[in-house]
PDB file of C-alpha atoms in Angstrom:
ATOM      1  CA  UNK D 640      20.684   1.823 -13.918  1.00 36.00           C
ATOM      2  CA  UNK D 641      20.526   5.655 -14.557  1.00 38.00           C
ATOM      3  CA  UNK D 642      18.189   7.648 -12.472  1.00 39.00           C
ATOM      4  CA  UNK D 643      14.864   9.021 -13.597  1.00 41.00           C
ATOM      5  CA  UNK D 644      13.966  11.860 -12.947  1.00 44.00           C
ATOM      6  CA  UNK D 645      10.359  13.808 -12.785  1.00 45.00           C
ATOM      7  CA  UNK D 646      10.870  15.093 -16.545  1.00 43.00           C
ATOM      8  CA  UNK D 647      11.720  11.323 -17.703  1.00 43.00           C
ATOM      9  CA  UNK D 648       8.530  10.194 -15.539  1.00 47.00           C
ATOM     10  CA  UNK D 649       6.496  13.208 -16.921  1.00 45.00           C
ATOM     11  CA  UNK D 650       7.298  11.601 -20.702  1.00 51.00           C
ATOM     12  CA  UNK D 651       5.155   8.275 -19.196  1.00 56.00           C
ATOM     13  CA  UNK D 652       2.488  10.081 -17.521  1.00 61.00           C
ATOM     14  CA  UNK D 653       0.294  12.181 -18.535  1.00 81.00           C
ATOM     15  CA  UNK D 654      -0.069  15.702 -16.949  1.00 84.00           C
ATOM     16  CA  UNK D 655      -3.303  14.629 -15.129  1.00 84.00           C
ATOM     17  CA  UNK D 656      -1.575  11.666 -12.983  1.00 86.00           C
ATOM     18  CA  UNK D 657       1.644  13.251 -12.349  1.00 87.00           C
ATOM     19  CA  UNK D 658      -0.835  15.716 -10.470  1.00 89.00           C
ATOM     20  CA  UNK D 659      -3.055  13.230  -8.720  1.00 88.00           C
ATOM     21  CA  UNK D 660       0.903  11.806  -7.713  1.00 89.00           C
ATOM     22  CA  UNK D 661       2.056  15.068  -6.019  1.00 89.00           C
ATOM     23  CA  UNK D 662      -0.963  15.269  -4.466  1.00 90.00           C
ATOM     24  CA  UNK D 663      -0.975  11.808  -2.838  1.00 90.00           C
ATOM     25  CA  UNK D 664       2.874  12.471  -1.963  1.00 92.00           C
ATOM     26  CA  UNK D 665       1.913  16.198  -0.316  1.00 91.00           C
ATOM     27  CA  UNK D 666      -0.211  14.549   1.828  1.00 91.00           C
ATOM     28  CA  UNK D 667       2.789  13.097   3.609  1.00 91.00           C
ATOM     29  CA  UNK D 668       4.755  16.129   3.931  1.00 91.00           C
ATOM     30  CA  UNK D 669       5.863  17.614   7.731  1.00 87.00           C
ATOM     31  CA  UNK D 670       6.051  20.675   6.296  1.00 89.00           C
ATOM     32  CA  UNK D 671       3.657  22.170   3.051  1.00 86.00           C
ATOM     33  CA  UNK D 672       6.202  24.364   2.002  1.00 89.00           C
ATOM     34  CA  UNK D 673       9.261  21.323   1.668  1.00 91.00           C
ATOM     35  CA  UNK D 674       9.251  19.432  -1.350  1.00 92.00           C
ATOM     36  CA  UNK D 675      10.201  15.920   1.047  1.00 94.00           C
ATOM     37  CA  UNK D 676       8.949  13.394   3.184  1.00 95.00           C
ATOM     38  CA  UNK D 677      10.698  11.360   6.089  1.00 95.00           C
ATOM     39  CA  UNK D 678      11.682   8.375   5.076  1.00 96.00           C
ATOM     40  CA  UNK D 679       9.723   6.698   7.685  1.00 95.00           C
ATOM     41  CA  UNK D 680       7.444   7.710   5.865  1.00 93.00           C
ATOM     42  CA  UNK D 681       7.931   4.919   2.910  1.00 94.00           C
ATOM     43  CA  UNK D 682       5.876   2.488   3.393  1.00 91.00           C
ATOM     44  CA  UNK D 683       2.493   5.188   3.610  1.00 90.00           C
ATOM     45  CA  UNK D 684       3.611   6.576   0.490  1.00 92.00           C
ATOM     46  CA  UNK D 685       3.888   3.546  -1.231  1.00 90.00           C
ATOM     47  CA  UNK D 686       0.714   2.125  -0.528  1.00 85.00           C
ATOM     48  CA  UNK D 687      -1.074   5.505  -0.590  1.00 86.00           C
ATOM     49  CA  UNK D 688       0.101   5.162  -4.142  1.00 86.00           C
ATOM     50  CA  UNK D 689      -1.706   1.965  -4.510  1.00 81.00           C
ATOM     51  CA  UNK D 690       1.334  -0.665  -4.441  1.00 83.00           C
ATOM     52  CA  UNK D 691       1.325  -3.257  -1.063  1.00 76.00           C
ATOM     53  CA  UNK D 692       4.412  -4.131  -0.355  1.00 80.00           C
ATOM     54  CA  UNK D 693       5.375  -6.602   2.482  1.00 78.00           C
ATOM     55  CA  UNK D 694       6.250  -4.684   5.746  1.00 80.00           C
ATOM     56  CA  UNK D 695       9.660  -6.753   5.297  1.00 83.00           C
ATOM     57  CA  UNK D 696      10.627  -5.516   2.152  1.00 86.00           C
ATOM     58  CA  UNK D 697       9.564  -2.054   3.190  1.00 89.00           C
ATOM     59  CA  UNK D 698      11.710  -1.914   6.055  1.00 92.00           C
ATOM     60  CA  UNK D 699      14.577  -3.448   4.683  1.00 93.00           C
ATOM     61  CA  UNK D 700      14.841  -0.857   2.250  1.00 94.00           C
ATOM     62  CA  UNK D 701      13.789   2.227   4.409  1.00 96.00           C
ATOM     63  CA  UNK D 702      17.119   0.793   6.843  1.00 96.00           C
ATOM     64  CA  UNK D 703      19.094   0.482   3.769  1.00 96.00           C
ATOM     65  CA  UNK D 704      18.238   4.628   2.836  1.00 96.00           C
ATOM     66  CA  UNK D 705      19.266   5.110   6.531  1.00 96.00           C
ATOM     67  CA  UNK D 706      22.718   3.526   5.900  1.00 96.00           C
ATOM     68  CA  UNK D 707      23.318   5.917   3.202  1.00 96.00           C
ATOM     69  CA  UNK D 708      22.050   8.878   5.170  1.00 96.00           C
ATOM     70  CA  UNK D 709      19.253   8.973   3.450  1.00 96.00           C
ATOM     71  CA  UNK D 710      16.528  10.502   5.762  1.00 96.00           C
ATOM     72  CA  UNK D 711      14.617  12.465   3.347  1.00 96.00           C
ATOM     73  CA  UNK D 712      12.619  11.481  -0.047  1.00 96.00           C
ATOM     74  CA  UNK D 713      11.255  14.033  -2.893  1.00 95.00           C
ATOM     75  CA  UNK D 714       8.692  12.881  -5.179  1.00 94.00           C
ATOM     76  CA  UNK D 715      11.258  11.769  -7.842  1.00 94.00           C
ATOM     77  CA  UNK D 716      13.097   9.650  -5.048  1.00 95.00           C
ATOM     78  CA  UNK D 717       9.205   7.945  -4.357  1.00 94.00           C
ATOM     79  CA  UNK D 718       9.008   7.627  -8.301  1.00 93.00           C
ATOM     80  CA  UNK D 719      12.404   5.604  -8.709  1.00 93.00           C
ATOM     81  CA  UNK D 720      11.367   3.405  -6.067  1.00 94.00           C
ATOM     82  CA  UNK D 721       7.923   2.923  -7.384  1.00 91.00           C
ATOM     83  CA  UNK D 722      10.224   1.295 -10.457  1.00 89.00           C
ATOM     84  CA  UNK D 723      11.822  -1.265  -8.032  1.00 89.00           C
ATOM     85  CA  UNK D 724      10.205  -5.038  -8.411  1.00 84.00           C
ATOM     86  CA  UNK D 725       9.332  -5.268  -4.405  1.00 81.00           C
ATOM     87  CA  UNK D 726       6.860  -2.622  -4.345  1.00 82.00           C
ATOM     88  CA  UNK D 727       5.087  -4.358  -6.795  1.00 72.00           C
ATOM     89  CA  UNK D 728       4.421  -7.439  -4.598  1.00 61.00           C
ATOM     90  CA  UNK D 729       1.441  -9.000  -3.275  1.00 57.00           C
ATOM     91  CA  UNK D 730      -1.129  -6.925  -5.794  1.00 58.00           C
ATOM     92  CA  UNK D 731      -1.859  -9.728  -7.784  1.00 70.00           C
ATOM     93  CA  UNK D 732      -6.073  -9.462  -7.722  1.00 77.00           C
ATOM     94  CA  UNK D 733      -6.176 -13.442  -8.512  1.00 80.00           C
ATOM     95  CA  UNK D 734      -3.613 -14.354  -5.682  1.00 77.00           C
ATOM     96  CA  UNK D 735      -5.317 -12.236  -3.380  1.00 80.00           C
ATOM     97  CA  UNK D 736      -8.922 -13.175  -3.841  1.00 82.00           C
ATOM     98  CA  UNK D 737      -7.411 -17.055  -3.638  1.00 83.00           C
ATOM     99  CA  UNK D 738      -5.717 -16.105  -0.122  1.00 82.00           C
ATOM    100  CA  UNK D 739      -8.635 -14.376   1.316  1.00 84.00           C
ATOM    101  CA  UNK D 740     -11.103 -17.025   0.343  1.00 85.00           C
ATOM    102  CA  UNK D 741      -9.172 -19.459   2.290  1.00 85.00           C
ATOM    103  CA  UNK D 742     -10.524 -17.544   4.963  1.00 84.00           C
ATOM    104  CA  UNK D 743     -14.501 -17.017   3.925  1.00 84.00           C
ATOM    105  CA  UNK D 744     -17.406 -18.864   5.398  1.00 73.00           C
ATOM    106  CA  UNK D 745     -19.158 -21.445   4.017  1.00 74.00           C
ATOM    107  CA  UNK D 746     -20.143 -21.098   0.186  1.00 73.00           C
ATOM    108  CA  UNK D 747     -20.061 -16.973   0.636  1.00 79.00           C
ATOM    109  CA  UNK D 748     -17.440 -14.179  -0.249  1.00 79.00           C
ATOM    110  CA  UNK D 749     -17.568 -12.954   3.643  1.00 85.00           C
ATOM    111  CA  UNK D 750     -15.207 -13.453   5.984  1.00 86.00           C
ATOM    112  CA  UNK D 751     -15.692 -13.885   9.710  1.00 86.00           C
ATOM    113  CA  UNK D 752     -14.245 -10.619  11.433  1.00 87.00           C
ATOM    114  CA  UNK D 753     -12.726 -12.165  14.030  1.00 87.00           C
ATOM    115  CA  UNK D 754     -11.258 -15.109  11.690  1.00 87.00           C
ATOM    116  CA  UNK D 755     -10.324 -12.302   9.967  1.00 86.00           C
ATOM    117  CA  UNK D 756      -8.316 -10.735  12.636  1.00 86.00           C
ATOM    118  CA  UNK D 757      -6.932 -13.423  13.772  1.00 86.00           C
ATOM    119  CA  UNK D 758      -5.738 -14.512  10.882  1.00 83.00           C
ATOM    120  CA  UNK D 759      -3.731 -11.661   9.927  1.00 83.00           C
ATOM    121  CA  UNK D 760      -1.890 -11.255  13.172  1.00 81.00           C
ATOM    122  CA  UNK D 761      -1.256 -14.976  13.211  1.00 80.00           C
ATOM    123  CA  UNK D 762       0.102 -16.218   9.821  1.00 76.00           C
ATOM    124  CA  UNK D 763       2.912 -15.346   7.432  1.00 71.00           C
ATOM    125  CA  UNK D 764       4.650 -11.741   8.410  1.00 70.00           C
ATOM    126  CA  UNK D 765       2.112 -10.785  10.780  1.00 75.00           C
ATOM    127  CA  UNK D 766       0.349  -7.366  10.755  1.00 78.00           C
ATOM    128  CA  UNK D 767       0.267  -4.601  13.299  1.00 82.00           C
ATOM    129  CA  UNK D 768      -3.508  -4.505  15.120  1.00 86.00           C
ATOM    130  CA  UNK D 769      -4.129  -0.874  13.794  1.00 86.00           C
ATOM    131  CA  UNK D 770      -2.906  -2.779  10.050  1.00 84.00           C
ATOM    132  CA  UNK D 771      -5.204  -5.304  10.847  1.00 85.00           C
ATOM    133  CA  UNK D 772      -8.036  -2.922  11.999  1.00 86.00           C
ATOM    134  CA  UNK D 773      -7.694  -0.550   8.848  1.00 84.00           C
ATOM    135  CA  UNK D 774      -8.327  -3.349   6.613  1.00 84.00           C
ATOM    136  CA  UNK D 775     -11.331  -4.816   8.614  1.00 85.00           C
ATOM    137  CA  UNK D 776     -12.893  -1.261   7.962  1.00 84.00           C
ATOM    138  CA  UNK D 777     -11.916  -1.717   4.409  1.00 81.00           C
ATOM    139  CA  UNK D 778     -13.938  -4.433   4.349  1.00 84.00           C
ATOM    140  CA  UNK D 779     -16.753  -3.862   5.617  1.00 83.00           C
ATOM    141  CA  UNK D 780     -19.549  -2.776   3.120  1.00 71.00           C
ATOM    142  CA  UNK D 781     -23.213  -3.147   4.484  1.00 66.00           C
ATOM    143  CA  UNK D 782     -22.900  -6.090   6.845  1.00 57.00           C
ATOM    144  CA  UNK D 783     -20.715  -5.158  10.224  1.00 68.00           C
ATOM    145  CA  UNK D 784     -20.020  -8.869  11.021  1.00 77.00           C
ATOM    146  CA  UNK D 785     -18.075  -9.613   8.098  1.00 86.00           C
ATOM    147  CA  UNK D 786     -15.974  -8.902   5.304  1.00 85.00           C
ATOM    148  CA  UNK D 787     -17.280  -8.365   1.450  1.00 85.00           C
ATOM    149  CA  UNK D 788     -14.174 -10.277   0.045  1.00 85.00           C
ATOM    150  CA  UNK D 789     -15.083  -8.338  -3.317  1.00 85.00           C
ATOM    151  CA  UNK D 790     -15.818  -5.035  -1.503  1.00 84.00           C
ATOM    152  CA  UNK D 791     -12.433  -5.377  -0.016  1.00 84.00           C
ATOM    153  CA  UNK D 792     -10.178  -5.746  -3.175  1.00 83.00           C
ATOM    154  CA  UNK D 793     -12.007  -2.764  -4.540  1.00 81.00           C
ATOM    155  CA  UNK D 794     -10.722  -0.890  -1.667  1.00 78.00           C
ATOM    156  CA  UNK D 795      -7.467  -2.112  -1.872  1.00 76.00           C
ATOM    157  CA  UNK D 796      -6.813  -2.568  -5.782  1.00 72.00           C
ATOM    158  CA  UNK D 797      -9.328  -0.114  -7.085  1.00 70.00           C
ATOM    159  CA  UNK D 798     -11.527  -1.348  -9.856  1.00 68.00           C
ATOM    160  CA  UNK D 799      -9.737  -1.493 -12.747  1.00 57.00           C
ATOM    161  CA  UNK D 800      -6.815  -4.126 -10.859  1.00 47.00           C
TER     162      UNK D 800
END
């Protein structure tokens, strides 16, 4: 597959959101005046970017840039990588809101906190606690104890997902 670059991306985005992306990706920068990020970095600027893709996945290909002494990504590296199928994974609205309602109490769209928690650092490809504790505050709208299913997809997805 050739490689994109910003121009070929600018022809499918307007002006306004290949803005809003450099200045989601400049948030990540070491240094202001480099146009790069580390790629340790990957995974943040992915999902800053509003993809969620499993920690696996991420890893796997932030080693496989390593092997190729690849230690450094501009924006159009973070756009051609946006195009790969696993970034895309696990932002399905509908499969999401079916997962997380596994977890709700009762007849409501809350979740227990600490079912929650546990829950996330239990089952599948367990999260981090500071992964799991970001997404608790995600969640939490008006009621401390427990988490706005709804409220939380917004945060994640947006509105329009």
């Amino acid at each position: 597959m050739a490689r994109q670059n910003r121009s070929d991306y600018d022809d499918e985005q307007s002006a306004d959101e290949m803005y809003e992306l450099n200045e989601i990706f400049s948030k990540f920068k070491d240094d202001p005046h480099e146009d790069c990020v580390r790629v340790k970095r990957l995974t943040e600027v992915i999902q800053a970017l509003g993809r969620n893709p499993s920690m696996k996945d991420a890893e796997e290909r932030i080693d496989e840039l390593e092997t190729i002494g690849k230690y450094e990504l501009t924006l159009d590296d973070i756009l051609q990588i946006l195009r790969e199928p696993w970034t895309s994974a696990n932002n399905d609205r509908d499969d999401l809101r079916h997962a997380l309602e596994r977890f709700k109490h009762e007849h409501d769209d809350y979740i227990d906190v600490e079912r929650f928690r546990q829950a996330m650092s239990t089952l599948g490809e367990p999260l981090a606690k500071r992964e799991v504790d970001d997404l608790i505050r995600l969640g939490l709208a008006n009621d401390q104890k427990k988490i706005d299913i709804e409220y939380l997809l917004v945060q994640l997805l947006g509105d329009n997902a």
